[in-house]
Short mmCIF file of C-alpha atoms in Angstrom, two decimals:
data_model
loop_
_atom_site.label_atom_id
_atom_site.label_comp_id
_atom_site.label_asym_id
_atom_site.label_seq_id
_atom_site.Cartn_x
_atom_site.Cartn_y
_atom_site.Cartn_z
CA MET A 45 11.68 -8.47 -33.48
CA GLN A 46 8.04 -8.27 -32.57
CA TYR A 47 5.89 -5.32 -33.65
CA ALA A 48 3.09 -3.35 -32.06
CA ARG A 49 1.57 -0.01 -32.12
CA ILE A 50 1.22 0.33 -28.42
CA VAL A 51 2.78 -1.92 -25.70
CA ILE A 52 1.05 -1.93 -22.32
CA ILE A 53 3.21 -3.27 -19.42
CA GLY A 54 1.09 -5.13 -17.05
CA ALA A 55 -2.22 -7.03 -17.21
CA GLY A 56 -3.88 -5.93 -14.14
CA LEU A 57 -7.16 -3.85 -13.97
CA SER A 58 -5.47 -0.64 -15.44
CA GLY A 59 -3.67 -2.53 -18.39
CA LEU A 60 -6.77 -4.45 -19.35
CA TYR A 61 -9.02 -1.42 -19.16
CA ALA A 62 -6.61 0.68 -21.26
CA ALA A 63 -6.61 -2.09 -23.90
CA ARG A 64 -10.48 -1.96 -23.93
CA LEU A 65 -10.38 1.80 -24.33
CA LEU A 66 -7.84 1.53 -27.18
CA GLU A 67 -9.92 -1.18 -28.90
CA ARG A 68 -12.93 1.08 -28.66
CA LEU A 69 -11.00 3.92 -30.43
CA GLY A 70 -10.28 1.40 -33.24
CA VAL A 71 -6.56 0.87 -32.21
CA THR A 72 -5.17 -2.37 -33.41
CA HIS A 73 -1.90 -4.08 -32.76
CA VAL A 74 -1.90 -3.53 -29.03
CA VAL A 75 0.24 -5.88 -26.95
CA VAL A 76 0.11 -6.37 -23.19
CA LEU A 77 3.14 -7.91 -21.58
CA GLU A 78 2.53 -9.34 -18.06
CA ALA A 79 5.33 -10.76 -15.94
CA ARG A 80 3.15 -13.06 -14.03
CA GLU A 81 1.72 -16.28 -15.67
CA ARG A 82 -1.79 -14.89 -15.02
CA ILE A 83 -3.71 -11.77 -15.53
CA GLY A 84 -5.15 -9.55 -12.78
CA GLY A 85 -2.07 -8.10 -11.22
CA ARG A 86 -2.83 -7.19 -7.54
CA ILE A 87 -6.38 -8.61 -8.07
CA ALA A 88 -5.92 -12.25 -7.05
CA GLY A 89 -8.16 -14.82 -5.44
CA MET A 90 -8.47 -18.01 -3.56
CA GLN A 91 -10.73 -20.51 -5.34
CA ALA A 92 -13.82 -21.68 -3.38
CA ALA A 93 -14.16 -25.34 -3.06
CA ASP A 94 -17.82 -25.24 -4.08
CA GLY A 95 -17.03 -23.28 -7.20
CA SER A 96 -18.91 -20.19 -6.08
CA GLY A 97 -16.15 -17.88 -6.82
CA ARG A 98 -12.91 -16.62 -5.47
CA PHE A 99 -12.10 -15.07 -2.09
CA ASP A 100 -10.22 -11.81 -2.65
CA LEU A 101 -6.54 -11.85 -1.54
CA GLY A 102 -6.08 -8.35 -2.87
CA PRO A 103 -8.59 -5.55 -3.11
CA ALA A 104 -12.13 -6.62 -2.48
CA TRP A 105 -14.31 -3.52 -2.15
CA PHE A 106 -15.59 -0.54 -4.23
CA TRP A 107 -18.03 2.29 -3.66
CA PRO A 108 -20.40 3.12 -6.56
CA ASP A 109 -21.71 6.31 -5.36
CA GLN A 110 -18.23 7.89 -5.25
CA GLN A 111 -16.37 5.78 -7.92
CA ARG A 112 -18.75 6.25 -10.82
CA ALA A 113 -16.43 5.21 -13.66
CA LEU A 114 -15.73 1.76 -11.95
CA HIS A 115 -19.43 1.49 -11.25
CA HIS A 116 -20.37 2.02 -14.92
CA LEU A 117 -17.68 -0.56 -15.93
CA VAL A 118 -19.16 -3.13 -13.62
CA GLU A 119 -22.63 -2.44 -15.07
CA GLU A 120 -21.34 -2.52 -18.66
CA LEU A 121 -19.77 -5.99 -18.04
CA GLY A 122 -22.97 -7.24 -16.43
CA LEU A 123 -21.34 -8.27 -13.09
CA GLN A 124 -23.35 -8.82 -9.98
CA ARG A 125 -22.47 -6.89 -6.81
CA PHE A 126 -23.49 -7.16 -3.25
CA ALA A 127 -22.91 -5.13 -0.09
CA GLN A 128 -20.30 -6.28 2.53
CA TYR A 129 -22.17 -8.18 5.25
CA ASP A 130 -22.41 -6.06 8.43
CA GLN A 131 -25.49 -7.16 10.18
CA GLY A 132 -25.17 -7.93 13.97
CA ASP A 133 -22.52 -7.06 16.40
CA MET A 134 -18.79 -6.76 15.91
CA LEU A 135 -16.06 -7.85 18.33
CA TYR A 136 -13.39 -5.61 19.88
CA GLN A 137 -10.31 -6.96 21.71
CA ARG A 138 -8.17 -4.35 23.52
CA ALA A 139 -5.32 -6.70 24.45
CA ALA A 140 -4.21 -10.22 24.35
CA GLY A 141 -5.93 -12.37 26.98
CA GLU A 142 -8.87 -10.00 27.30
CA VAL A 143 -12.42 -11.11 26.58
CA PRO A 144 -13.64 -9.64 23.34
CA VAL A 145 -16.40 -7.00 23.79
CA ARG A 146 -19.51 -6.93 21.55
CA MET A 147 -20.63 -3.68 20.14
CA PRO A 148 -22.73 -2.57 17.10
CA THR A 149 -20.92 -3.01 13.87
CA CYS A 150 -19.64 0.12 12.34
CA ALA A 151 -21.44 0.08 8.98
CA SER A 152 -19.83 1.68 6.04
CA ALA A 153 -21.69 4.60 4.65
CA PRO A 154 -22.04 4.40 1.68
CA PRO A 155 -21.79 0.61 1.99
CA SER A 156 -18.66 -1.22 0.74
CA MET A 157 -19.73 -3.38 -2.32
CA ARG A 158 -18.08 -6.60 -3.44
CA LEU A 159 -18.49 -8.64 -6.70
CA ILE A 160 -19.99 -12.08 -7.02
CA GLY A 161 -17.20 -14.36 -7.84
CA GLY A 162 -14.69 -11.89 -6.30
CA MET A 163 -12.76 -9.16 -8.02
CA ASN A 164 -11.26 -11.63 -10.46
CA ALA A 165 -14.67 -11.65 -12.13
CA LEU A 166 -13.85 -7.97 -13.19
CA THR A 167 -10.50 -8.73 -14.80
CA ASP A 168 -11.79 -11.92 -16.41
CA ALA A 169 -14.67 -10.15 -17.91
CA LEU A 170 -12.54 -7.36 -19.18
CA HIS A 171 -10.22 -9.85 -20.63
CA GLY A 172 -13.23 -11.55 -22.45
CA THR A 173 -14.18 -8.34 -24.12
CA LEU A 174 -10.91 -7.94 -25.87
CA ARG A 175 -10.81 -8.97 -29.57
CA SER A 176 -7.62 -7.69 -31.14
CA THR A 177 -5.29 -7.16 -28.16
CA ARG A 178 -2.53 -9.67 -27.62
CA ILE A 179 -1.64 -10.58 -24.13
CA VAL A 180 1.57 -12.30 -23.35
CA THR A 181 2.15 -13.67 -19.91
CA GLY A 182 5.44 -14.71 -18.40
CA GLN A 183 7.25 -11.70 -19.87
CA THR A 184 9.18 -9.38 -17.56
CA VAL A 185 10.05 -6.08 -19.21
CA GLU A 186 13.60 -5.09 -18.43
CA ARG A 187 14.54 -2.29 -20.79
CA LEU A 188 12.95 0.54 -22.88
CA ARG A 189 15.10 1.97 -25.59
CA GLN A 190 14.40 4.72 -27.98
CA ALA A 191 15.30 3.85 -31.54
CA ALA A 192 14.52 6.59 -34.17
CA GLU A 193 10.78 6.87 -34.25
CA HIS A 194 10.14 3.80 -32.15
CA ILE A 195 10.60 2.44 -28.62
CA GLU A 196 12.26 -1.08 -28.27
CA ILE A 197 10.94 -3.05 -25.42
CA GLU A 198 13.12 -5.93 -24.10
CA SER A 199 11.27 -8.50 -22.15
CA ALA A 200 12.59 -11.92 -20.68
CA ASP A 201 10.72 -15.06 -19.99
CA ALA A 202 11.41 -17.38 -16.90
CA ALA A 203 14.22 -19.05 -18.72
CA GLY A 204 15.90 -15.79 -19.51
CA ALA A 205 15.17 -15.66 -23.27
CA VAL A 206 14.92 -12.14 -24.33
CA THR A 207 12.29 -10.84 -26.84
CA THR A 208 12.35 -7.40 -28.32
CA TRP A 209 9.26 -5.62 -29.27
CA ARG A 210 8.95 -2.33 -31.26
CA ALA A 211 6.17 0.18 -30.60
CA THR A 212 5.40 3.79 -30.91
CA HIS A 213 4.06 4.31 -27.33
CA VAL A 214 4.26 2.53 -23.97
CA LEU A 215 1.75 2.46 -21.23
CA LEU A 216 3.06 1.53 -17.74
CA ALA A 217 0.48 -0.42 -15.91
CA LEU A 218 2.74 -1.34 -13.03
CA PRO A 219 3.37 0.52 -9.85
CA PRO A 220 5.60 3.67 -10.18
CA ARG A 221 8.27 2.20 -7.81
CA LEU A 222 8.66 -0.74 -10.05
CA ALA A 223 8.52 1.28 -13.22
CA ALA A 224 11.35 3.45 -11.82
CA GLY A 225 13.50 0.71 -10.27
CA CYS A 226 13.10 -2.46 -12.35
CA ILE A 227 13.08 -1.19 -15.87
CA ALA A 228 16.17 0.46 -17.61
CA TYR A 229 15.52 3.43 -19.80
CA GLU A 230 17.81 4.57 -22.71
CA PRO A 231 17.97 7.52 -22.57
CA THR A 232 17.30 7.80 -18.92
CA LEU A 233 14.24 9.36 -17.43
CA PRO A 234 14.35 12.91 -16.13
CA ALA A 235 15.98 12.51 -12.74
CA ALA A 236 13.17 14.34 -10.81
CA LEU A 237 10.51 12.22 -12.34
CA ALA A 238 12.43 8.89 -11.59
CA ARG A 239 12.78 10.03 -7.97
CA GLU A 240 9.17 10.91 -7.67
CA TRP A 241 8.17 7.49 -8.92
CA ALA A 242 10.67 5.71 -6.69
CA ASP A 243 9.28 7.62 -3.64
CA THR A 244 5.68 6.57 -4.53
CA ALA A 245 4.52 3.75 -2.16
CA THR A 246 2.84 0.74 -3.80
CA TRP A 247 -0.54 0.07 -2.41
CA MET A 248 -0.99 -3.57 -1.06
CA ALA A 249 2.82 -3.94 -0.96
CA PRO A 250 3.31 -4.02 2.86
CA HIS A 251 0.08 -5.85 3.41
CA ALA A 252 -0.86 -9.51 4.03
CA LYS A 253 -4.45 -11.05 4.05
CA TYR A 254 -5.59 -14.21 5.78
CA VAL A 255 -8.68 -16.10 4.57
CA ALA A 256 -10.39 -18.89 6.51
CA VAL A 257 -13.29 -20.92 4.78
CA TYR A 258 -15.95 -22.69 6.65
CA ASP A 259 -18.98 -24.88 5.82
CA ARG A 260 -21.34 -22.21 6.99
CA PRO A 261 -21.21 -18.75 8.56
CA PHE A 262 -21.64 -19.91 12.11
CA TRP A 263 -20.79 -16.47 13.57
CA ARG A 264 -24.03 -15.10 12.07
CA GLU A 265 -25.97 -17.55 14.18
CA GLN A 266 -24.50 -15.87 17.29
CA GLY A 267 -25.66 -12.40 16.00
CA LEU A 268 -22.20 -11.41 14.79
CA SER A 269 -21.28 -9.69 11.67
CA GLY A 270 -17.81 -11.19 11.30
CA SER A 271 -16.22 -7.99 11.83
CA ALA A 272 -13.67 -7.66 14.53
CA ARG A 273 -10.86 -5.31 15.64
CA SER A 274 -8.01 -6.54 17.72
CA HIS A 275 -4.91 -5.33 19.47
CA SER A 276 -4.02 -8.92 20.37
CA GLY A 277 -3.05 -9.95 16.87
CA PRO A 278 -1.85 -11.19 14.50
CA LEU A 279 -5.07 -10.12 12.73
CA GLY A 280 -5.87 -6.41 13.34
CA GLU A 281 -8.96 -6.10 11.23
CA ILE A 282 -11.37 -8.93 10.35
CA HIS A 283 -14.44 -9.15 8.12
CA ASP A 284 -17.03 -11.65 6.76
CA ALA A 285 -15.87 -12.80 3.42
CA SER A 286 -18.74 -15.16 2.55
CA MET A 287 -20.12 -15.35 -0.93
CA PRO A 288 -23.97 -15.16 -1.26
CA GLY A 289 -25.16 -18.64 -1.87
CA GLY A 290 -21.71 -20.09 -1.56
CA SER A 291 -18.93 -20.79 0.82
CA ALA A 292 -18.59 -19.08 4.14
CA ALA A 293 -15.40 -17.27 5.05
CA LEU A 294 -13.65 -14.79 7.24
CA PHE A 295 -10.73 -12.72 6.20
CA GLY A 296 -8.39 -10.41 8.06
CA PHE A 297 -5.45 -8.02 7.54
CA LEU A 298 -2.41 -9.03 9.37
CA GLY A 299 -1.12 -6.28 11.62
CA VAL A 300 2.32 -7.92 11.99
CA PRO A 301 5.00 -5.79 10.33
CA ALA A 302 6.22 -7.18 6.95
CA ARG A 303 9.78 -7.92 8.04
CA THR A 304 8.50 -9.74 11.17
CA ARG A 305 6.19 -11.87 9.00
CA GLN A 306 9.09 -12.89 6.73
CA ARG A 307 10.94 -14.04 9.79
CA LEU A 308 8.03 -16.08 11.36
CA GLY A 309 6.87 -17.67 8.10
CA ASP A 310 3.37 -18.65 6.96
CA GLY A 311 3.12 -21.81 9.10
CA VAL A 312 3.51 -19.99 12.39
CA LEU A 313 1.37 -17.25 11.25
CA LEU A 314 -1.48 -19.60 10.09
CA ALA A 315 -1.56 -21.23 13.55
CA HIS A 316 -1.85 -17.93 15.33
CA CYS A 317 -4.49 -16.78 13.00
CA ARG A 318 -6.60 -19.82 13.72
CA ALA A 319 -6.03 -19.41 17.51
CA GLN A 320 -7.12 -15.69 17.38
CA LEU A 321 -10.25 -16.57 15.39
CA ALA A 322 -11.13 -19.27 17.96
CA GLN A 323 -10.70 -16.81 20.78
CA LEU A 324 -13.00 -14.27 18.95
CA PHE A 325 -15.59 -16.50 17.43
CA GLY A 326 -15.54 -19.66 19.30
CA PRO A 327 -14.02 -23.19 18.71
CA GLN A 328 -15.61 -23.74 15.47
CA ALA A 329 -13.28 -21.01 13.94
CA ALA A 330 -10.19 -23.07 14.80
CA ALA A 331 -10.97 -25.69 12.09
CA PRO A 332 -11.41 -24.05 8.66
CA SER A 333 -11.84 -26.31 5.73
CA ALA A 334 -9.26 -24.25 3.91
CA GLU A 335 -6.96 -21.18 4.71
CA LEU A 336 -4.37 -19.18 2.99
CA ILE A 337 -2.18 -16.06 3.66
CA LYS A 338 -1.17 -13.87 0.70
CA ASP A 339 1.70 -11.82 1.85
CA TRP A 340 2.09 -9.10 -0.78
CA SER A 341 5.43 -8.04 0.79
CA GLN A 342 6.93 -11.25 -0.49
CA ASP A 343 5.58 -10.74 -4.01
CA ALA A 344 8.62 -9.53 -6.13
CA LEU A 345 6.18 -8.32 -8.89
CA THR A 346 4.48 -6.02 -6.42
CA THR A 347 7.02 -5.05 -3.72
CA THR A 348 10.37 -3.50 -3.46
CA THR A 349 12.59 -3.22 -0.31
CA ALA A 350 11.50 0.38 0.00
CA ASP A 351 7.83 -0.95 0.59
CA LEU A 352 8.63 -3.29 3.46
CA ASP A 353 8.56 -0.46 6.15
CA ALA A 354 5.79 1.51 4.62
CA GLY A 355 2.61 2.28 6.64
CA GLY A 356 0.20 1.13 3.93
CA ALA A 357 -1.73 4.38 3.50
CA HIS A 358 -2.96 5.61 0.18
CA GLY A 359 -0.57 8.25 -1.05
CA HIS A 360 -0.67 11.02 -3.57
CA ALA A 361 -0.31 10.57 -7.31
CA PRO A 362 3.05 11.39 -8.91
CA ALA A 363 3.36 12.92 -12.36
CA ALA A 364 2.33 10.24 -14.90
CA ALA A 365 4.64 11.18 -17.79
CA PRO A 366 7.63 13.32 -18.52
CA ALA A 367 6.79 16.86 -19.17
CA ALA A 368 9.84 17.46 -21.41
CA GLY A 369 12.81 15.56 -23.02
CA PRO A 370 13.00 12.62 -25.32
CA TRP A 371 10.33 10.46 -23.44
CA GLN A 372 7.68 13.19 -23.53
CA GLY A 373 4.73 11.87 -25.42
CA ARG A 374 6.27 8.47 -25.72
CA LEU A 375 5.22 6.70 -22.41
CA SER A 376 2.95 7.42 -19.47
CA GLY A 377 2.01 5.66 -16.20
CA ILE A 378 -1.53 4.14 -15.90
CA ALA A 379 -1.40 2.04 -12.72
CA SER A 380 -3.72 2.85 -9.83
CA GLU A 381 -1.03 4.96 -7.98
CA TRP A 382 -1.03 7.54 -10.89
CA SER A 383 -4.78 8.22 -10.25
CA PRO A 384 -5.42 11.79 -9.07
CA ARG A 385 -8.61 10.92 -7.19
CA PHE A 386 -8.30 7.45 -6.14
CA PRO A 387 -4.61 6.46 -5.88
CA GLY A 388 -4.22 2.81 -4.87
CA TYR A 389 -7.90 1.99 -5.25
CA LEU A 390 -9.56 -0.20 -7.98
CA ALA A 391 -11.27 2.98 -9.15
CA GLY A 392 -7.89 4.55 -9.42
CA ALA A 393 -6.77 1.88 -11.80
CA VAL A 394 -9.80 2.77 -14.01
CA GLU A 395 -9.26 6.52 -13.83
CA ALA A 396 -5.49 6.34 -14.46
CA ALA A 397 -6.01 4.06 -17.48
CA ALA A 398 -8.50 6.48 -19.04
CA LEU A 399 -6.30 9.50 -18.44
CA GLY A 400 -3.17 7.62 -19.94
CA VAL A 401 -5.23 6.78 -23.10
CA GLN A 402 -6.38 10.35 -23.31
CA ALA A 403 -2.76 11.45 -23.08
CA TRP A 404 -1.82 9.07 -25.88
CA GLN A 405 -4.56 10.61 -28.06
CA VAL A 406 -3.20 14.17 -27.44
CA ALA A 407 0.38 13.10 -28.25
CA GLN A 408 -0.99 11.57 -31.55
CA GLN A 409 -2.79 14.62 -32.48
CA ARG A 410 0.31 16.81 -31.77
CA ALA A 411 2.54 14.50 -33.80
CA ILE A 412 0.02 14.70 -36.63
CA ALA A 413 -0.11 18.54 -36.46
CA GLN A 414 3.70 18.71 -36.47
CA ALA A 415 4.02 16.43 -39.40
CA ALA A 416 1.46 18.44 -41.42
CA GLY A 417 3.28 21.64 -40.89
CA PRO A 418 1.85 25.17 -40.31
CA GLY A 419 0.71 25.55 -43.98
CA ASP A 420 -1.16 22.20 -44.12
CA ALA A 421 -4.78 21.49 -43.05
CA VAL A 422 -5.11 18.83 -40.34
CA ILE A 423 -8.36 16.88 -40.56
#
């Protein structure tokens, strides 16, 4: 039996930020259990050959003017940001075989911001601030069981060896759909809450991103921003993914449905992506120095079968915790999908984590008041 005060399930942005907030409150004996062999969750990157950073295969942008808490966190951690490159013309292709049309790039207002080094710089920096939190990777949580005043958390490693952890509170830093469908609860969650979590689409789950790396951003020499929209495919939306002072790159979202991508395989898709970039940006685009497809629909730690046919839009936040019953005040969801204002966004992970820690504080105060009794003073 392993012991902790609080167990956080998931070492993505929300899990790491919640651990940071708890440490700032003086909470010790926090354990983060992560099923992957790495931290970051849906923040994942492809390492640039020149060491200039990682190209984002998951979320890449944030908007400081609207997402103030995330903006402050980036500043606190001393991370450098830069605006998404949008100078020059974009390309628009209406159908296969048609010549792409040049038009002014639709600049984002306010501008989309990226981080030097990729979004992994954010989770790496957060990880580096933690002092007392214990992070254990390669541990898939399978069961939560109430036992007297504690919760027993069962996790399994890749070999199937099970470890039991005992804690007083659990924060679920994984998507609601996975929390509802991949973890057994004893006693069971309220049926309405479990259905609500299971009906909440997971951001990134139906998506796939393609990254192509080049020696230089040759499209800029043509007066192009690197942005493109295409109804030809397989890439529906393309952007410049270059790092300032580092490697040049283009990335695109695949518009091919998830089930079709699974049938075709990455080899076929890579060839079609190269051909499409060459058609849009010229023959130099056909020979990237490196390329990769990250298909999130085939990531079992992100996606369920229910996500495969989803449209990929940002949804509405479900209830983050049971309002009554034995699990009330014992666990709450803190992944990005539980964010009221920014569900599915990076800023949502920060907001949901902060709300989850606040809910834990309220539960602690309520428990202390109940233990003290009506005639006792609570300090």
